[in-house]
Amino acid sequence: GAGVSQSPSNKVTEKGKDVELRCDPISGHTALYWYRQSLGQGLEFLIYFQGNSAPDKSGLPSDRFSAERTGGSVSTLTIQRTQQEDSAVYLCASSLEGGRTSYEQYFGPGTRLTVT
Amino acid sequence: AQKVTQAQTEISVVEKEDVTLDCVYETRDTTYYLFWYKQPPSGELVFLIRRNSFDEQNEISGRYSWNFQKSTSSFNFTITASQVVDSAVYFCALSEAGGGNNRLAFGKGNQVVVIP
């Protein structure tokens, strides 16, 4: 079946502009995650969505970052007023939801964001 | 707080040699899950294995094997008879069941280079 898809694959933007990154999870996966991968910080958790529950935003680095998930499926990560330190690969993952059971997360190919 | 340590940054081996990647974790939760992911040069994270804290049985899958030891908080990964296609970055990750979001805490990764 289809895996997690993300778009765009690459995004170059000027400092101060807003960007939107999209994630389409695996069908049937109710849990969706955003992570960020950068050379200095490694892989960092950003935000988690589960069904219709309020998202866990505890990993978002600043209030310039926000995300939404519509209809329990597609998610959009928005970064406002981008800064150079936002340059990274943004990864989306999805999994089955098991409450206190952590199922494996399947990752998309990522969006490489470069802020100039 | 959950933490994963992968001490070896880069490991080079000659093809057909075995390579073992060490992973040490910290958690206060009694129920947790451990994972290994592979990130080849293409960049996409590929799920390899998931293990819960109550199952210390070692596992073998083809040339891959995993050794889970709760007494030393380690979940080590061995590639037997390495091949050039094994060249990648390998990440160990931890998820705490009591965390409420099943987020993955990743180690810094082991860059494995298999020399033909």
mmCIF file with all atom_site columns, C-alpha atoms in Angstrom:
data_model
loop_
_atom_site.group_PDB
_atom_site.id
_atom_site.type_symbol
_atom_site.label_atom_id
_atom_site.label_alt_id
_atom_site.label_comp_id
_atom_site.label_asym_id
_atom_site.label_entity_id
_atom_site.label_seq_id
_atom_site.pdbx_PDB_ins_code
_atom_site.Cartn_x
_atom_site.Cartn_y
_atom_site.Cartn_z
_atom_site.occupancy
_atom_site.B_iso_or_equiv
_atom_site.pdbx_formal_charge
_atom_site.auth_seq_id
_atom_site.auth_comp_id
_atom_site.auth_asym_id
_atom_site.auth_atom_id
_atom_site.pdbx_PDB_model_num
ATOM 1   C CA . GLY A 1 1   ? 0.000   0.000   0.000  1.00 0.00 ? 1   GLY A CA 1
ATOM 2   C CA . ALA A 1 2   ? 0.936   3.649   -0.188 1.00 0.00 ? 2   ALA A CA 1
ATOM 3   C CA . GLY A 1 3   ? 3.336   4.953   2.396  1.00 0.00 ? 3   GLY A CA 1
ATOM 4   C CA . VAL A 1 4   ? 3.507   8.357   4.037  1.00 0.00 ? 4   VAL A CA 1
ATOM 5   C CA . SER A 1 5   ? 3.850   11.107  1.482  1.00 0.00 ? 5   SER A CA 1
ATOM 6   C CA . GLN A 1 6   ? 5.122   14.631  1.992  1.00 0.00 ? 6   GLN A CA 1
ATOM 7   C CA . SER A 1 7   ? 5.234   17.707  -0.167 1.00 0.00 ? 7   SER A CA 1
ATOM 8   C CA . PRO A 1 8   ? 7.129   19.581  -1.297 1.00 0.00 ? 8   PRO A CA 1
ATOM 9   C CA . SER A 1 9   ? 10.294  17.495  -1.222 1.00 0.00 ? 9   SER A CA 1
ATOM 10  C CA . ASN A 1 10  ? 12.406  20.643  -1.217 1.00 0.00 ? 10  ASN A CA 1
ATOM 11  C CA . LYS A 1 11  ? 11.566  24.195  -0.276 1.00 0.00 ? 11  LYS A CA 1
ATOM 12  C CA . VAL A 1 12  ? 13.810  27.224  -0.456 1.00 0.00 ? 12  VAL A CA 1
ATOM 13  C CA . THR A 1 13  ? 12.425  30.355  1.115  1.00 0.00 ? 13  THR A CA 1
ATOM 14  C CA . GLU A 1 14  ? 13.625  33.774  2.121  1.00 0.00 ? 14  GLU A CA 1
ATOM 15  C CA . LYS A 1 15  ? 13.993  34.670  5.744  1.00 0.00 ? 15  LYS A CA 1
ATOM 16  C CA . GLY A 1 16  ? 10.778  36.142  7.078  1.00 0.00 ? 16  GLY A CA 1
ATOM 17  C CA . LYS A 1 17  ? 8.442   34.321  4.708  1.00 0.00 ? 17  LYS A CA 1
ATOM 18  C CA . ASP A 1 18  ? 5.836   31.771  5.793  1.00 0.00 ? 18  ASP A CA 1
ATOM 19  C CA . VAL A 1 19  ? 5.966   28.163  4.595  1.00 0.00 ? 19  VAL A CA 1
ATOM 20  C CA . GLU A 1 20  ? 3.517   25.270  4.620  1.00 0.00 ? 20  GLU A CA 1
ATOM 21  C CA . LEU A 1 21  ? 4.581   21.652  4.606  1.00 0.00 ? 21  LEU A CA 1
ATOM 22  C CA . ARG A 1 22  ? 2.122   18.885  3.878  1.00 0.00 ? 22  ARG A CA 1
ATOM 23  C CA . CYS A 1 23  ? 1.881   15.300  5.078  1.00 0.00 ? 23  CYS A CA 1
ATOM 24  C CA . ASP A 1 24  ? -0.434  12.541  3.902  1.00 0.00 ? 24  ASP A CA 1
ATOM 25  C CA . PRO A 1 25  ? -0.309  9.601   6.337  1.00 0.00 ? 25  PRO A CA 1
ATOM 26  C CA . ILE A 1 26  ? -0.873  5.927   5.697  1.00 0.00 ? 26  ILE A CA 1
ATOM 27  C CA . SER A 1 27  ? -4.564  5.155   5.372  1.00 0.00 ? 27  SER A CA 1
ATOM 28  C CA . GLY A 1 28  ? -5.969  3.847   8.612  1.00 0.00 ? 28  GLY A CA 1
ATOM 29  C CA . HIS A 1 29  ? -3.241  5.336   10.793 1.00 0.00 ? 29  HIS A CA 1
ATOM 30  C CA . THR A 1 30  ? -4.817  7.567   13.386 1.00 0.00 ? 30  THR A CA 1
ATOM 31  C CA . ALA A 1 31  ? -1.587  8.813   14.954 1.00 0.00 ? 31  ALA A CA 1
ATOM 32  C CA . LEU A 1 32  ? 0.497   11.397  13.088 1.00 0.00 ? 32  LEU A CA 1
ATOM 33  C CA . TYR A 1 33  ? 3.796   12.932  14.134 1.00 0.00 ? 33  TYR A CA 1
ATOM 34  C CA . TRP A 1 34  ? 6.068   15.688  12.913 1.00 0.00 ? 34  TRP A CA 1
ATOM 35  C CA . TYR A 1 35  ? 9.796   15.560  13.595 1.00 0.00 ? 35  TYR A CA 1
ATOM 36  C CA . ARG A 1 36  ? 12.681  17.755  12.528 1.00 0.00 ? 36  ARG A CA 1
ATOM 37  C CA . GLN A 1 37  ? 16.135  16.532  11.574 1.00 0.00 ? 37  GLN A CA 1
ATOM 38  C CA . SER A 1 38  ? 19.071  18.890  11.586 1.00 0.00 ? 38  SER A CA 1
ATOM 39  C CA . LEU A 1 39  ? 22.827  18.396  11.840 1.00 0.00 ? 39  LEU A CA 1
ATOM 40  C CA . GLY A 1 40  ? 23.146  20.115  15.159 1.00 0.00 ? 40  GLY A CA 1
ATOM 41  C CA . GLN A 1 41  ? 20.061  18.793  16.922 1.00 0.00 ? 41  GLN A CA 1
ATOM 42  C CA . GLY A 1 42  ? 19.535  15.361  15.431 1.00 0.00 ? 42  GLY A CA 1
ATOM 43  C CA . LEU A 1 43  ? 15.957  14.088  15.238 1.00 0.00 ? 43  LEU A CA 1
ATOM 44  C CA . GLU A 1 44  ? 13.520  16.114  17.352 1.00 0.00 ? 44  GLU A CA 1
ATOM 45  C CA . PHE A 1 45  ? 9.846   15.571  18.041 1.00 0.00 ? 45  PHE A CA 1
ATOM 46  C CA . LEU A 1 46  ? 7.636   18.525  17.158 1.00 0.00 ? 46  LEU A CA 1
ATOM 47  C CA . ILE A 1 47  ? 3.951   17.664  17.425 1.00 0.00 ? 47  ILE A CA 1
ATOM 48  C CA . TYR A 1 48  ? 1.592   14.700  17.708 1.00 0.00 ? 48  TYR A CA 1
ATOM 49  C CA . PHE A 1 49  ? -1.979  14.222  16.542 1.00 0.00 ? 49  PHE A CA 1
ATOM 50  C CA . GLN A 1 50  ? -4.248  11.395  17.599 1.00 0.00 ? 50  GLN A CA 1
ATOM 51  C CA . GLY A 1 51  ? -7.725  11.138  16.160 1.00 0.00 ? 51  GLY A CA 1
ATOM 52  C CA . ASN A 1 52  ? -9.898  14.036  17.245 1.00 0.00 ? 52  ASN A CA 1
ATOM 53  C CA . SER A 1 53  ? -7.959  14.749  20.409 1.00 0.00 ? 53  SER A CA 1
ATOM 54  C CA . ALA A 1 54  ? -6.164  18.015  20.962 1.00 0.00 ? 54  ALA A CA 1
ATOM 55  C CA . PRO A 1 55  ? -2.647  17.780  19.535 1.00 0.00 ? 55  PRO A CA 1
ATOM 56  C CA . ASP A 1 56  ? 0.397   17.492  21.750 1.00 0.00 ? 56  ASP A CA 1
ATOM 57  C CA . LYS A 1 57  ? 2.432   20.561  20.799 1.00 0.00 ? 57  LYS A CA 1
ATOM 58  C CA . SER A 1 58  ? 5.081   20.123  23.464 1.00 0.00 ? 58  SER A CA 1
ATOM 59  C CA . GLY A 1 59  ? 7.918   19.803  20.953 1.00 0.00 ? 59  GLY A CA 1
ATOM 60  C CA . LEU A 1 60  ? 7.242   22.933  18.913 1.00 0.00 ? 60  LEU A CA 1
ATOM 61  C CA . PRO A 1 61  ? 10.296  25.212  19.255 1.00 0.00 ? 61  PRO A CA 1
ATOM 62  C CA . SER A 1 62  ? 8.445   28.526  19.115 1.00 0.00 ? 62  SER A CA 1
ATOM 63  C CA . ASP A 1 63  ? 5.047   30.062  18.516 1.00 0.00 ? 63  ASP A CA 1
ATOM 64  C CA . ARG A 1 64  ? 6.024   30.598  14.894 1.00 0.00 ? 64  ARG A CA 1
ATOM 65  C CA . PHE A 1 65  ? 5.336   26.896  14.399 1.00 0.00 ? 65  PHE A CA 1
ATOM 66  C CA . SER A 1 66  ? 1.828   25.518  14.136 1.00 0.00 ? 66  SER A CA 1
ATOM 67  C CA . ALA A 1 67  ? 0.179   22.473  12.666 1.00 0.00 ? 67  ALA A CA 1
ATOM 68  C CA . GLU A 1 68  ? -3.252  21.210  11.904 1.00 0.00 ? 68  GLU A CA 1
ATOM 69  C CA . ARG A 1 69  ? -4.761  17.969  10.811 1.00 0.00 ? 69  ARG A CA 1
ATOM 70  C CA . THR A 1 70  ? -7.948  18.043  8.813  1.00 0.00 ? 70  THR A CA 1
ATOM 71  C CA . GLY A 1 71  ? -10.467 15.248  8.829  1.00 0.00 ? 71  GLY A CA 1
ATOM 72  C CA . GLY A 1 72  ? -8.124  13.027  10.786 1.00 0.00 ? 72  GLY A CA 1
ATOM 73  C CA . SER A 1 73  ? -5.915  12.571  7.748  1.00 0.00 ? 73  SER A CA 1
ATOM 74  C CA . VAL A 1 74  ? -3.755  15.155  5.975  1.00 0.00 ? 74  VAL A CA 1
ATOM 75  C CA . SER A 1 75  ? -1.648  17.423  8.143  1.00 0.00 ? 75  SER A CA 1
ATOM 76  C CA . THR A 1 76  ? -0.035  20.767  7.441  1.00 0.00 ? 76  THR A CA 1
ATOM 77  C CA . LEU A 1 77  ? 2.908   22.191  9.360  1.00 0.00 ? 77  LEU A CA 1
ATOM 78  C CA . THR A 1 78  ? 3.185   25.949  9.062  1.00 0.00 ? 78  THR A CA 1
ATOM 79  C CA . ILE A 1 79  ? 6.235   28.002  9.943  1.00 0.00 ? 79  ILE A CA 1
ATOM 80  C CA . GLN A 1 80  ? 5.681   31.735  10.076 1.00 0.00 ? 80  GLN A CA 1
ATOM 81  C CA . ARG A 1 81  ? 8.391   34.352  9.626  1.00 0.00 ? 81  ARG A CA 1
ATOM 82  C CA . THR A 1 82  ? 11.018  31.726  8.884  1.00 0.00 ? 82  THR A CA 1
ATOM 83  C CA . GLN A 1 83  ? 14.489  32.095  10.329 1.00 0.00 ? 83  GLN A CA 1
ATOM 84  C CA . GLN A 1 84  ? 17.733  30.541  9.156  1.00 0.00 ? 84  GLN A CA 1
ATOM 85  C CA . GLU A 1 85  ? 17.760  28.197  12.128 1.00 0.00 ? 85  GLU A CA 1
ATOM 86  C CA . ASP A 1 86  ? 14.532  26.669  10.802 1.00 0.00 ? 86  ASP A CA 1
ATOM 87  C CA . SER A 1 87  ? 16.547  25.099  7.967  1.00 0.00 ? 87  SER A CA 1
ATOM 88  C CA . ALA A 1 88  ? 16.217  21.347  8.420  1.00 0.00 ? 88  ALA A CA 1
ATOM 89  C CA . VAL A 1 89  ? 14.494  18.269  7.070  1.00 0.00 ? 89  VAL A CA 1
ATOM 90  C CA . TYR A 1 90  ? 10.933  18.043  8.345  1.00 0.00 ? 90  TYR A CA 1
ATOM 91  C CA . LEU A 1 91  ? 9.729   14.472  8.677  1.00 0.00 ? 91  LEU A CA 1
ATOM 92  C CA . CYS A 1 92  ? 6.204   13.238  9.070  1.00 0.00 ? 92  CYS A CA 1
ATOM 93  C CA . ALA A 1 93  ? 5.354   9.822   10.469 1.00 0.00 ? 93  ALA A CA 1
ATOM 94  C CA . SER A 1 94  ? 2.174   7.893   11.087 1.00 0.00 ? 94  SER A CA 1
ATOM 95  C CA . SER A 1 95  ? 1.245   4.843   13.094 1.00 0.00 ? 95  SER A CA 1
ATOM 96  C CA . LEU A 1 96  ? -1.595  2.861   14.531 1.00 0.00 ? 96  LEU A CA 1
ATOM 97  C CA . GLU A 1 97  ? -2.713  4.215   17.866 1.00 0.00 ? 97  GLU A CA 1
ATOM 98  C CA . GLY A 1 98  ? -2.583  1.946   20.812 1.00 0.00 ? 98  GLY A CA 1
ATOM 99  C CA . GLY A 1 99  ? -2.933  4.118   23.889 1.00 0.00 ? 99  GLY A CA 1
ATOM 100 C CA . ARG A 1 100 ? -0.184  2.769   26.094 1.00 0.00 ? 100 ARG A CA 1
ATOM 101 C CA . THR A 1 101 ? 1.135   0.641   23.234 1.00 0.00 ? 101 THR A CA 1
ATOM 102 C CA . SER A 1 102 ? 3.691   2.322   21.002 1.00 0.00 ? 102 SER A CA 1
ATOM 103 C CA . TYR A 1 103 ? 3.388   0.997   17.506 1.00 0.00 ? 103 TYR A CA 1
ATOM 104 C CA . GLU A 1 104 ? 6.113   1.502   14.952 1.00 0.00 ? 104 GLU A CA 1
ATOM 105 C CA . GLN A 1 105 ? 6.016   4.798   13.158 1.00 0.00 ? 105 GLN A CA 1
ATOM 106 C CA . TYR A 1 106 ? 6.381   4.904   9.395  1.00 0.00 ? 106 TYR A CA 1
ATOM 107 C CA . PHE A 1 107 ? 8.147   7.927   8.026  1.00 0.00 ? 107 PHE A CA 1
ATOM 108 C CA . GLY A 1 108 ? 7.707   9.933   4.875  1.00 0.00 ? 108 GLY A CA 1
ATOM 109 C CA . PRO A 1 109 ? 10.599  11.067  2.666  1.00 0.00 ? 109 PRO A CA 1
ATOM 110 C CA . GLY A 1 110 ? 10.722  14.463  4.350  1.00 0.00 ? 110 GLY A CA 1
ATOM 111 C CA . THR A 1 111 ? 10.709  18.071  3.205  1.00 0.00 ? 111 THR A CA 1
ATOM 112 C CA . ARG A 1 112 ? 14.104  19.749  3.065  1.00 0.00 ? 112 ARG A CA 1
ATOM 113 C CA . LEU A 1 113 ? 13.607  23.375  4.058  1.00 0.00 ? 113 LEU A CA 1
ATOM 114 C CA . THR A 1 114 ? 16.310  25.913  3.342  1.00 0.00 ? 114 THR A CA 1
ATOM 115 C CA . VAL A 1 115 ? 15.897  29.456  4.627  1.00 0.00 ? 115 VAL A CA 1
ATOM 116 C CA . THR A 1 116 ? 18.146  31.957  2.877  1.00 0.00 ? 116 THR A CA 1
ATOM 117 C CA . ALA B 2 1   ? 12.866  12.134  30.807 1.00 0.00 ? 1   ALA B CA 1
ATOM 118 C CA . GLN B 2 2   ? 13.697  9.674   28.087 1.00 0.00 ? 2   GLN B CA 1
ATOM 119 C CA . LYS B 2 3   ? 17.170  9.605   26.624 1.00 0.00 ? 3   LYS B CA 1
ATOM 120 C CA . VAL B 2 4   ? 19.002  7.444   24.110 1.00 0.00 ? 4   VAL B CA 1
ATOM 121 C CA . THR B 2 5   ? 22.765  7.319   23.715 1.00 0.00 ? 5   THR B CA 1
ATOM 122 C CA . GLN B 2 6   ? 24.570  5.944   20.717 1.00 0.00 ? 6   GLN B CA 1
ATOM 123 C CA . ALA B 2 7   ? 28.194  6.534   21.505 1.00 0.00 ? 7   ALA B CA 1
ATOM 124 C CA . GLN B 2 8   ? 29.818  5.477   18.252 1.00 0.00 ? 8   GLN B CA 1
ATOM 125 C CA . THR B 2 9   ? 29.407  8.221   15.690 1.00 0.00 ? 9   THR B CA 1
ATOM 126 C CA . GLU B 2 10  ? 30.932  6.541   12.644 1.00 0.00 ? 10  GLU B CA 1
ATOM 127 C CA . ILE B 2 11  ? 31.921  2.933   12.151 1.00 0.00 ? 11  ILE B CA 1
ATOM 128 C CA . SER B 2 12  ? 33.785  1.629   9.122  1.00 0.00 ? 12  SER B CA 1
ATOM 129 C CA . VAL B 2 13  ? 33.950  -2.058  8.359  1.00 0.00 ? 13  VAL B CA 1
ATOM 130 C CA . VAL B 2 14  ? 35.161  -4.143  5.472  1.00 0.00 ? 14  VAL B CA 1
ATOM 131 C CA . GLU B 2 15  ? 32.493  -6.051  3.636  1.00 0.00 ? 15  GLU B CA 1
ATOM 132 C CA . LYS B 2 16  ? 31.593  -9.396  5.244  1.00 0.00 ? 16  LYS B CA 1
ATOM 133 C CA . GLU B 2 17  ? 32.726  -8.271  8.672  1.00 0.00 ? 17  GLU B CA 1
ATOM 134 C CA . ASP B 2 18  ? 30.227  -8.114  11.521 1.00 0.00 ? 18  ASP B CA 1
ATOM 135 C CA . VAL B 2 19  ? 29.350  -4.770  13.089 1.00 0.00 ? 19  VAL B CA 1
ATOM 136 C CA . THR B 2 20  ? 27.621  -4.117  16.403 1.00 0.00 ? 20  THR B CA 1
ATOM 137 C CA . LEU B 2 21  ? 25.904  -0.839  17.200 1.00 0.00 ? 21  LEU B CA 1
ATOM 138 C CA . ASP B 2 22  ? 25.464  0.034   20.848 1.00 0.00 ? 22  ASP B CA 1
ATOM 139 C CA . CYS B 2 23  ? 22.365  1.721   22.226 1.00 0.00 ? 23  CYS B CA 1
ATOM 140 C CA . VAL B 2 24  ? 21.920  2.704   25.862 1.00 0.00 ? 24  VAL B CA 1
ATOM 141 C CA . TYR B 2 25  ? 18.679  4.233   27.064 1.00 0.00 ? 25  TYR B CA 1
ATOM 142 C CA . GLU B 2 26  ? 17.307  6.007   30.126 1.00 0.00 ? 26  GLU B CA 1
ATOM 143 C CA . THR B 2 27  ? 13.706  6.058   31.231 1.00 0.00 ? 27  THR B CA 1
ATOM 144 C CA . ARG B 2 28  ? 11.693  6.183   34.431 1.00 0.00 ? 28  ARG B CA 1
ATOM 145 C CA . ASP B 2 29  ? 8.766   4.401   32.849 1.00 0.00 ? 29  ASP B CA 1
ATOM 146 C CA . THR B 2 30  ? 8.337   0.688   33.502 1.00 0.00 ? 30  THR B CA 1
ATOM 147 C CA . THR B 2 31  ? 6.576   0.205   30.170 1.00 0.00 ? 31  THR B CA 1
ATOM 148 C CA . TYR B 2 32  ? 8.475   1.419   27.174 1.00 0.00 ? 32  TYR B CA 1
ATOM 149 C CA . TYR B 2 33  ? 9.330   0.484   23.621 1.00 0.00 ? 33  TYR B CA 1
ATOM 150 C CA . LEU B 2 34  ? 12.620  0.397   21.791 1.00 0.00 ? 34  LEU B CA 1
ATOM 151 C CA . PHE B 2 35  ? 13.136  0.759   18.073 1.00 0.00 ? 35  PHE B CA 1
ATOM 152 C CA . TRP B 2 36  ? 15.846  0.706   15.449 1.00 0.00 ? 36  TRP B CA 1
ATOM 153 C CA . TYR B 2 37  ? 15.561  2.636   12.198 1.00 0.00 ? 37  TYR B CA 1
ATOM 154 C CA . LYS B 2 38  ? 17.827  2.706   9.158  1.00 0.00 ? 38  LYS B CA 1
ATOM 155 C CA . GLN B 2 39  ? 18.408  5.892   7.169  1.00 0.00 ? 39  GLN B CA 1
ATOM 156 C CA . PRO B 2 40  ? 20.140  5.102   3.864  1.00 0.00 ? 40  PRO B CA 1
ATOM 157 C CA . PRO B 2 41  ? 21.693  7.833   1.715  1.00 0.00 ? 41  PRO B CA 1
ATOM 158 C CA . SER B 2 42  ? 18.300  8.390   0.092  1.00 0.00 ? 42  SER B CA 1
ATOM 159 C CA . GLY B 2 43  ? 17.207  9.875   3.413  1.00 0.00 ? 43  GLY B CA 1
ATOM 160 C CA . GLU B 2 44  ? 14.020  8.016   4.256  1.00 0.00 ? 44  GLU B CA 1
ATOM 161 C CA . LEU B 2 45  ? 13.851  6.428   7.704  1.00 0.00 ? 45  LEU B CA 1
ATOM 162 C CA . VAL B 2 46  ? 13.115  2.729   7.454  1.00 0.00 ? 46  VAL B CA 1
ATOM 163 C CA . PHE B 2 47  ? 11.664  0.829   10.405 1.00 0.00 ? 47  PHE B CA 1
ATOM 164 C CA . LEU B 2 48  ? 13.675  -2.264  11.410 1.00 0.00 ? 48  LEU B CA 1
ATOM 165 C CA . ILE B 2 49  ? 12.421  -3.514  14.761 1.00 0.00 ? 49  ILE B CA 1
ATOM 166 C CA . ARG B 2 50  ? 10.226  -2.717  17.743 1.00 0.00 ? 50  ARG B CA 1
ATOM 167 C CA . ARG B 2 51  ? 10.591  -4.313  21.171 1.00 0.00 ? 51  ARG B CA 1
ATOM 168 C CA . ASN B 2 52  ? 8.627   -3.720  24.359 1.00 0.00 ? 52  ASN B CA 1
ATOM 169 C CA . SER B 2 53  ? 10.169  -3.587  27.803 1.00 0.00 ? 53  SER B CA 1
ATOM 170 C CA . PHE B 2 54  ? 8.606   -6.858  28.896 1.00 0.00 ? 54  PHE B CA 1
ATOM 171 C CA . ASP B 2 55  ? 10.112  -8.897  26.122 1.00 0.00 ? 55  ASP B CA 1
ATOM 172 C CA . GLU B 2 56  ? 13.826  -9.444  26.571 1.00 0.00 ? 56  GLU B CA 1
ATOM 173 C CA . GLN B 2 57  ? 14.057  -12.213 24.062 1.00 0.00 ? 57  GLN B CA 1
ATOM 174 C CA . ASN B 2 58  ? 16.736  -11.587 21.490 1.00 0.00 ? 58  ASN B CA 1
ATOM 175 C CA . GLU B 2 59  ? 15.670  -11.454 17.892 1.00 0.00 ? 59  GLU B CA 1
ATOM 176 C CA . ILE B 2 60  ? 17.242  -12.437 14.612 1.00 0.00 ? 60  ILE B CA 1
ATOM 177 C CA . SER B 2 61  ? 16.026  -11.386 11.195 1.00 0.00 ? 61  SER B CA 1
ATOM 178 C CA . GLY B 2 62  ? 18.274  -12.535 8.406  1.00 0.00 ? 62  GLY B CA 1
ATOM 179 C CA . ARG B 2 63  ? 21.652  -10.891 8.912  1.00 0.00 ? 63  ARG B CA 1
ATOM 180 C CA . TYR B 2 64  ? 20.265  -8.571  11.599 1.00 0.00 ? 64  TYR B CA 1
ATOM 181 C CA . SER B 2 65  ? 20.088  -9.438  15.277 1.00 0.00 ? 65  SER B CA 1
ATOM 182 C CA . TRP B 2 66  ? 19.199  -7.506  18.386 1.00 0.00 ? 66  TRP B CA 1
ATOM 183 C CA . ASN B 2 67  ? 20.258  -8.008  21.981 1.00 0.00 ? 67  ASN B CA 1
ATOM 184 C CA . PHE B 2 68  ? 18.013  -6.410  24.620 1.00 0.00 ? 68  PHE B CA 1
ATOM 185 C CA . GLN B 2 69  ? 19.329  -6.336  28.187 1.00 0.00 ? 69  GLN B CA 1
ATOM 186 C CA . LYS B 2 70  ? 17.239  -4.480  30.748 1.00 0.00 ? 70  LYS B CA 1
ATOM 187 C CA . SER B 2 71  ? 19.903  -4.947  33.417 1.00 0.00 ? 71  SER B CA 1
ATOM 188 C CA . THR B 2 72  ? 22.252  -2.685  31.468 1.00 0.00 ? 72  THR B CA 1
ATOM 189 C CA . SER B 2 73  ? 19.534  -0.619  29.724 1.00 0.00 ? 73  SER B CA 1
ATOM 190 C CA . SER B 2 74  ? 20.922  -1.581  26.358 1.00 0.00 ? 74  SER B CA 1
ATOM 191 C CA . PHE B 2 75  ? 19.421  -2.597  23.043 1.00 0.00 ? 75  PHE B CA 1
ATOM 192 C CA . ASN B 2 76  ? 22.301  -3.421  20.743 1.00 0.00 ? 76  ASN B CA 1
ATOM 193 C CA . PHE B 2 77  ? 22.096  -4.196  17.047 1.00 0.00 ? 77  PHE B CA 1
ATOM 194 C CA . THR B 2 78  ? 24.417  -6.483  15.098 1.00 0.00 ? 78  THR B CA 1
ATOM 195 C CA . ILE B 2 79  ? 24.751  -6.779  11.355 1.00 0.00 ? 79  ILE B CA 1
ATOM 196 C CA . THR B 2 80  ? 26.389  -10.059 10.414 1.00 0.00 ? 80  THR B CA 1
ATOM 197 C CA . ALA B 2 81  ? 28.447  -10.399 7.242  1.00 0.00 ? 81  ALA B CA 1
ATOM 198 C CA . SER B 2 82  ? 27.956  -6.753  6.321  1.00 0.00 ? 82  SER B CA 1
ATOM 199 C CA . GLN B 2 83  ? 27.266  -5.715  2.756  1.00 0.00 ? 83  GLN B CA 1
ATOM 200 C CA . VAL B 2 84  ? 27.728  -2.418  0.952  1.00 0.00 ? 84  VAL B CA 1
ATOM 201 C CA . VAL B 2 85  ? 23.937  -1.938  0.988  1.00 0.00 ? 85  VAL B CA 1
ATOM 202 C CA . ASP B 2 86  ? 24.123  -1.798  4.780  1.00 0.00 ? 86  ASP B CA 1
ATOM 203 C CA . SER B 2 87  ? 25.908  1.555   4.554  1.00 0.00 ? 87  SER B CA 1
ATOM 204 C CA . ALA B 2 88  ? 23.535  3.952   6.268  1.00 0.00 ? 88  ALA B CA 1
ATOM 205 C CA . VAL B 2 89  ? 22.857  5.816   9.485  1.00 0.00 ? 89  VAL B CA 1
ATOM 206 C CA . TYR B 2 90  ? 21.168  3.666   12.096 1.00 0.00 ? 90  TYR B CA 1
ATOM 207 C CA . PHE B 2 91  ? 19.047  5.224   14.817 1.00 0.00 ? 91  PHE B CA 1
ATOM 208 C CA . CYS B 2 92  ? 17.976  3.713   18.096 1.00 0.00 ? 92  CYS B CA 1
ATOM 209 C CA . ALA B 2 93  ? 14.811  5.220   19.593 1.00 0.00 ? 93  ALA B CA 1
ATOM 210 C CA . LEU B 2 94  ? 12.739  4.974   22.757 1.00 0.00 ? 94  LEU B CA 1
ATOM 211 C CA . SER B 2 95  ? 9.052   5.573   23.393 1.00 0.00 ? 95  SER B CA 1
ATOM 212 C CA . GLU B 2 96  ? 7.559   5.732   26.866 1.00 0.00 ? 96  GLU B CA 1
ATOM 213 C CA . ALA B 2 97  ? 4.076   4.276   27.139 1.00 0.00 ? 97  ALA B CA 1
ATOM 214 C CA . GLY B 2 98  ? 3.225   6.601   29.982 1.00 0.00 ? 98  GLY B CA 1
ATOM 215 C CA . GLY B 2 99  ? 4.261   9.682   28.067 1.00 0.00 ? 99  GLY B CA 1
ATOM 216 C CA . GLY B 2 100 ? 0.830   10.068  26.551 1.00 0.00 ? 100 GLY B CA 1
ATOM 217 C CA . ASN B 2 101 ? 1.979   10.640  23.016 1.00 0.00 ? 101 ASN B CA 1
ATOM 218 C CA . ASN B 2 102 ? 4.257   7.725   22.091 1.00 0.00 ? 102 ASN B CA 1
ATOM 219 C CA . ARG B 2 103 ? 6.797   10.173  20.731 1.00 0.00 ? 103 ARG B CA 1
ATOM 220 C CA . LEU B 2 104 ? 10.140  8.742   19.723 1.00 0.00 ? 104 LEU B CA 1
ATOM 221 C CA . ALA B 2 105 ? 13.288  9.964   21.423 1.00 0.00 ? 105 ALA B CA 1
ATOM 222 C CA . PHE B 2 106 ? 16.157  9.228   19.052 1.00 0.00 ? 106 PHE B CA 1
ATOM 223 C CA . GLY B 2 107 ? 19.835  8.721   19.645 1.00 0.00 ? 107 GLY B CA 1
ATOM 224 C CA . LYS B 2 108 ? 22.303  10.667  17.526 1.00 0.00 ? 108 LYS B CA 1
ATOM 225 C CA . GLY B 2 109 ? 22.727  7.742   15.151 1.00 0.00 ? 109 GLY B CA 1
ATOM 226 C CA . ASN B 2 110 ? 25.565  5.503   14.015 1.00 0.00 ? 110 ASN B CA 1
ATOM 227 C CA . GLN B 2 111 ? 26.978  6.138   10.556 1.00 0.00 ? 111 GLN B CA 1
ATOM 228 C CA . VAL B 2 112 ? 27.980  2.737   9.193  1.00 0.00 ? 112 VAL B CA 1
ATOM 229 C CA . VAL B 2 113 ? 30.292  2.645   6.205  1.00 0.00 ? 113 VAL B CA 1
ATOM 230 C CA . VAL B 2 114 ? 30.838  -0.741  4.595  1.00 0.00 ? 114 VAL B CA 1
ATOM 231 C CA . ILE B 2 115 ? 33.953  -0.805  2.454  1.00 0.00 ? 115 ILE B CA 1
ATOM 232 C CA . PRO B 2 116 ? 33.875  -3.213  -0.467 1.00 0.00 ? 116 PRO B CA 1
#
